[in-house]
Coordinates of C-alpha atoms in Angstrom, one line a residue:
X1 CA 7.7 -13.4 -43.6
X2 CA 9.2 -13.8 -40.1
X3 CA 12.7 -13.3 -41.3
X4 CA 11.7 -10.1 -43.1
X5 CA 10.1 -8.7 -39.9
X6 CA 13.2 -9.7 -37.8
X7 CA 15.7 -8.0 -40.2
X8 CA 13.6 -4.8 -40.3
X9 CA 13.5 -4.3 -36.5
X10 CA 17.3 -3.7 -35.9
X11 CA 17.4 -1.5 -38.9
X12 CA 14.7 0.7 -37.5
X13 CA 16.4 0.8 -34.1
X14 CA 19.7 1.8 -35.7
X15 CA 17.9 4.7 -37.4
X16 CA 16.7 6.0 -34.1
X17 CA 20.2 5.5 -32.5
X18 CA 21.7 7.4 -35.4
X19 CA 19.6 10.4 -34.4
X20 CA 21.4 10.6 -31.1
X21 CA 24.8 11.1 -32.8
X22 CA 26.3 8.2 -30.7
X23 CA 30.0 9.1 -31.4
X24 CA 29.6 12.7 -30.2
X25 CA 27.4 11.6 -27.3
X26 CA 30.0 9.0 -26.2
X27 CA 32.8 11.5 -26.1
X28 CA 30.6 14.0 -24.1
X29 CA 29.6 11.3 -21.6
X30 CA 33.2 10.1 -21.3
X31 CA 34.3 13.6 -20.3
X32 CA 31.4 13.8 -17.8
X33 CA 32.4 10.5 -16.2
X34 CA 36.0 11.7 -15.9
X35 CA 34.6 14.8 -14.1
X36 CA 32.8 12.6 -11.7
X37 CA 35.9 10.7 -10.7
X38 CA 38.1 13.8 -10.4
X39 CA 35.6 15.4 -8.0
X40 CA 36.4 13.0 -5.2
X41 CA 39.6 11.4 -3.8
X42 CA 38.0 8.0 -3.6
X43 CA 35.4 6.1 -5.7
X44 CA 32.2 7.6 -6.9
X45 CA 29.1 5.9 -5.6
X46 CA 27.5 3.5 -8.0
X47 CA 24.2 5.3 -7.7
X48 CA 25.6 8.6 -8.9
X49 CA 27.9 7.0 -11.5
X50 CA 25.3 4.9 -13.2
X51 CA 22.4 7.4 -12.8
X52 CA 24.5 10.4 -13.9
X53 CA 26.0 8.6 -16.9
X54 CA 22.6 7.3 -18.1
X55 CA 20.9 10.7 -17.4
X56 CA 23.5 12.7 -19.3
X57 CA 23.6 10.2 -22.1
X58 CA 19.8 10.2 -22.6
X59 CA 19.5 14.0 -22.4
X60 CA 22.3 14.5 -24.8
X61 CA 20.8 12.0 -27.2
X62 CA 17.4 13.8 -27.0
X63 CA 19.0 17.1 -27.9
X64 CA 21.0 15.7 -30.8
X65 CA 17.8 14.2 -32.2
X66 CA 16.3 17.7 -32.1
X67 CA 19.4 19.0 -33.9
X68 CA 18.8 16.4 -36.6
X69 CA 15.2 17.5 -36.9
X70 CA 16.1 21.2 -37.2
X71 CA 18.9 20.6 -39.7
X72 CA 17.3 17.9 -41.8
X73 CA 17.1 20.1 -44.9
X74 CA 20.7 21.2 -44.4
X75 CA 21.9 17.7 -43.7
X76 CA 20.3 16.5 -47.0
X77 CA 22.6 18.9 -48.9
X78 CA 25.8 17.7 -47.3
X79 CA 27.6 14.5 -48.2
X80 CA 28.7 14.1 -44.6
X81 CA 25.2 14.1 -43.2
X82 CA 22.9 13.1 -46.1
X83 CA 22.8 9.5 -44.8
X84 CA 21.0 10.5 -41.6
X85 CA 17.5 9.1 -41.3
X86 CA 16.1 12.5 -40.7
X87 CA 17.7 13.9 -43.8
X88 CA 16.4 11.0 -45.9
X89 CA 12.9 11.3 -44.5
X90 CA 13.0 7.8 -43.1
X91 CA 11.6 9.0 -39.8
X92 CA 8.9 11.7 -39.6
X93 CA 9.2 15.0 -37.7
X94 CA 6.5 13.9 -35.3
X95 CA 8.3 10.6 -34.6
X96 CA 11.6 12.5 -34.0
X97 CA 9.9 14.9 -31.6
X98 CA 8.2 12.1 -29.7
X99 CA 11.5 10.1 -29.5
X100 CA 13.4 13.2 -28.3
X101 CA 10.7 14.1 -25.7
X102 CA 10.7 10.6 -24.2
X103 CA 14.5 10.4 -24.1
X104 CA 14.8 13.9 -22.6
X105 CA 12.1 13.2 -20.0
X106 CA 13.7 10.0 -18.8
X107 CA 17.1 11.6 -18.8
X108 CA 16.0 14.5 -16.7
X109 CA 14.1 12.3 -14.3
X110 CA 17.2 10.0 -14.0
X111 CA 19.5 13.0 -13.2
X112 CA 17.0 14.4 -10.6
X113 CA 16.5 11.0 -8.9
X114 CA 20.0 9.6 -8.9
X115 CA 22.2 12.8 -8.7
X116 CA 20.8 16.2 -7.8
X117 CA 18.7 19.1 -9.2
X118 CA 21.7 21.2 -10.0
X119 CA 23.0 18.5 -12.4
X120 CA 19.6 18.1 -14.0
X121 CA 19.2 21.8 -14.7
X122 CA 22.8 22.3 -15.8
X123 CA 22.4 19.4 -18.2
X124 CA 19.1 20.8 -19.5
X125 CA 20.5 24.2 -20.0
X126 CA 23.7 23.0 -21.6
X127 CA 22.0 20.9 -24.3
X128 CA 19.1 23.3 -24.9
X129 CA 21.9 25.9 -25.5
X130 CA 23.3 23.5 -28.2
X131 CA 19.9 22.8 -29.7
X132 CA 18.5 26.3 -29.8
X133 CA 21.3 28.9 -29.4
X134 CA 23.8 27.1 -31.6
X135 CA 21.6 25.2 -34.1
X136 CA 18.8 27.7 -34.6
X137 CA 20.6 31.0 -34.0
X138 CA 24.4 30.9 -34.3
X139 CA 25.1 28.2 -36.9
X140 CA 23.3 29.9 -39.8
X141 CA 24.3 33.4 -38.7
X142 CA 28.0 33.7 -37.9
X143 CA 31.3 32.0 -38.8
X144 CA 32.2 32.2 -35.1
X145 CA 29.3 29.9 -34.3
X146 CA 31.5 27.0 -33.1
X147 CA 33.6 29.3 -30.9
X148 CA 30.6 30.9 -29.2
X149 CA 28.8 27.7 -28.7
X150 CA 31.9 26.0 -27.5
X151 CA 30.6 26.7 -23.9
X152 CA 27.8 24.2 -24.4
X153 CA 29.9 21.5 -25.8
X154 CA 32.5 22.0 -23.1
X155 CA 30.2 21.5 -20.1
X156 CA 30.2 17.7 -19.6
X157 CA 33.1 17.7 -17.1
X158 CA 31.2 20.3 -15.0
X159 CA 28.0 18.2 -15.2
X160 CA 29.9 15.2 -13.9
X161 CA 31.5 17.1 -11.1
X162 CA 28.2 18.6 -10.1
X163 CA 26.6 15.2 -10.1
X164 CA 29.0 14.0 -7.4
X165 CA 29.5 17.1 -5.2
X166 CA 26.4 19.3 -5.9
X167 CA 28.6 22.2 -6.9
X168 CA 31.1 23.3 -9.7
X169 CA 34.5 24.5 -8.3
X170 CA 37.4 26.1 -10.2
X171 CA 39.0 22.8 -11.1
X172 CA 35.9 21.8 -13.0
X173 CA 35.9 25.0 -14.9
X174 CA 39.5 24.3 -16.0
X175 CA 38.3 21.1 -17.6
X176 CA 35.5 23.1 -19.3
X177 CA 38.0 25.6 -20.6
X178 CA 40.2 22.8 -22.1
X179 CA 37.3 21.5 -24.2
X180 CA 36.2 25.1 -25.0
X181 CA 39.6 25.9 -26.5
X182 CA 39.9 22.5 -28.1
X183 CA 36.7 22.8 -30.1
X184 CA 37.7 25.4 -32.7
X185 CA 40.8 23.6 -34.1
X186 CA 38.9 20.3 -33.9
X187 CA 35.9 21.5 -35.8
X188 CA 37.7 23.9 -38.2
X189 CA 39.8 21.0 -39.4
X190 CA 36.6 19.2 -40.4
X191 CA 35.2 22.4 -41.9
X192 CA 38.3 22.8 -44.1
X193 CA 38.1 19.4 -45.9
X194 CA 34.2 19.6 -45.9
X195 CA 34.1 23.2 -47.1
X196 CA 32.1 22.2 -50.2
X197 CA 29.5 20.7 -48.1
X198 CA 29.0 23.8 -46.1
X199 CA 29.1 26.0 -49.2
X200 CA 26.3 23.8 -50.7
X201 CA 24.3 24.1 -47.5
X202 CA 24.8 27.9 -47.3
X203 CA 26.2 27.7 -43.8
X204 CA 28.7 30.5 -42.9
X205 CA 31.6 28.4 -41.7
X206 CA 35.0 30.1 -41.4
X207 CA 36.7 28.5 -44.4
X208 CA 33.8 29.7 -46.6
X209 CA 33.5 33.2 -45.2
X210 CA 37.1 34.1 -44.5
X211 CA 39.1 31.7 -46.7
X212 CA 41.3 28.7 -46.1
X213 CA 44.4 30.6 -45.2
X214 CA 42.6 32.6 -42.4
X215 CA 41.1 29.4 -41.0
X216 CA 44.5 27.6 -41.1
X217 CA 46.1 30.4 -39.1
X218 CA 43.3 30.3 -36.5
X219 CA 43.7 26.5 -36.1
X220 CA 47.4 27.1 -35.4
X221 CA 46.7 30.0 -32.9
X222 CA 44.0 28.1 -31.0
X223 CA 46.2 25.0 -30.8
X224 CA 48.9 27.1 -29.2
X225 CA 46.4 28.4 -26.7
X226 CA 45.2 24.9 -26.1
X227 CA 48.7 23.7 -25.3
X228 CA 49.0 26.4 -22.6
X229 CA 45.5 25.8 -21.2
X230 CA 46.2 22.0 -20.8
X231 CA 49.0 22.9 -18.4
X232 CA 46.5 24.5 -16.0
X233 CA 45.5 21.3 -14.2
X234 CA 49.2 20.8 -13.2
X235 CA 49.7 24.4 -12.3
X236 CA 46.5 24.5 -10.2
X237 CA 47.6 21.3 -8.4
X238 CA 44.7 19.2 -9.7
X239 CA 47.1 16.9 -11.5
X240 CA 50.7 15.7 -11.3
X241 CA 53.6 14.7 -13.4
X242 CA 51.8 11.8 -15.1
X243 CA 49.2 14.1 -16.6
X244 CA 51.7 16.8 -17.4
X245 CA 53.9 14.4 -19.4
X246 CA 51.0 13.1 -21.4
X247 CA 49.6 16.6 -22.0
X248 CA 52.9 17.9 -23.3
X249 CA 53.4 15.0 -25.6
X250 CA 49.8 15.1 -26.9
X251 CA 50.1 18.9 -27.3
X252 CA 53.3 18.8 -29.2
X253 CA 51.8 16.3 -31.7
X254 CA 48.7 18.5 -32.1
X255 CA 50.9 21.5 -32.6
X256 CA 52.7 19.5 -35.3
X257 CA 49.5 18.8 -37.1
X258 CA 48.4 22.5 -36.8
X259 CA 51.7 23.8 -38.1
X260 CA 51.6 21.4 -41.1
X261 CA 48.0 22.5 -41.8
X262 CA 49.2 26.1 -41.8
X263 CA 52.3 25.6 -44.0
X264 CA 51.5 22.7 -46.2
X265 CA 47.7 22.2 -46.3
X266 CA 45.9 19.3 -47.9
X267 CA 42.5 17.8 -47.3
X268 CA 44.0 14.5 -46.3
X269 CA 46.1 16.3 -43.6
X270 CA 43.0 18.2 -42.3
X271 CA 41.1 14.9 -42.1
X272 CA 44.0 13.3 -40.1
X273 CA 44.1 16.4 -37.8
X274 CA 40.4 16.1 -37.2
X275 CA 40.7 12.4 -36.3
X276 CA 43.7 13.0 -34.1
X277 CA 41.9 15.8 -32.2
X278 CA 39.3 13.2 -31.1
X279 CA 42.0 10.8 -29.9
X280 CA 43.8 13.7 -28.3
X281 CA 40.9 14.8 -26.1
X282 CA 40.0 11.2 -25.1
X283 CA 43.6 10.4 -24.1
X284 CA 44.1 13.7 -22.4
X285 CA 41.1 13.1 -20.1
X286 CA 42.1 9.5 -19.6
X287 CA 45.5 10.8 -18.4
X288 CA 43.7 13.1 -15.9
X289 CA 41.9 10.1 -14.5
X290 CA 45.1 7.9 -14.3
X291 CA 47.1 10.7 -12.7
X292 CA 44.3 11.3 -10.2
X293 CA 44.4 7.8 -8.8
X294 CA 48.2 7.5 -9.0
X295 CA 48.3 10.5 -6.7
X296 CA 45.7 9.0 -4.4
X297 CA 47.6 5.8 -4.2
X298 CA 50.9 7.5 -3.3
X299 CA 49.1 10.0 -1.0
X300 CA 50.1 13.1 -2.9

């Protein structure tokens, strides 16, 4: 009896953790933390670093839980998401709402207490925009949903910057722009090889509404734009040669994937491109951080 109870507990915890979409949350928080470090020439205070990270993480998790609640019927019709506890009915709507409310309240309090009111409200607005504007209004209404809502998903670096300085300057918005332009080729690669899922769910994703060839062309075009946008930190003086070298190499590889998707498409290639896009963004932002402290050390 005791062993049964013990084994059930982590399983239940893992179900609640799954509602927060931990992989997506981790990438968002990572970009926010990079924004914190880029905001100052020295080190970020431990109070702001820990408080800001936890606050953004909890608030993001709360909103993703709401997203799972709103989309539980849609998720149940898609192979990619049918495993989620919300889609399987393993956690009730009331439990998800309570879980999200507690996470969100703690996250907002943490941001207000350990960072500042601007960060709290920006974070709240960002993730409400994702949960309501994207999930409820845009996703079921237009194939441009992921482009329009890219602004919400791109905000983490600005949140991190605001947490440290109390304002959001031009350099922070360059980081936001990078993620904004990165989002379409990243997501449309997924939408291509998961197009049957979206067709079954009745969601107007670009491959289903405008065809695969149209989507493949737009992945290529957005990747070209992304390559140019990722040069902006160097042009603005925010970063140096270390970042520029990494950005060019990563961008050339991404362009290679996009060109192949356009000319010789396969679902396997689209899957590889989607996975690469995640690595791409992570390494790109890590390069910004390394470059930042290299320049600090040499006094650039």
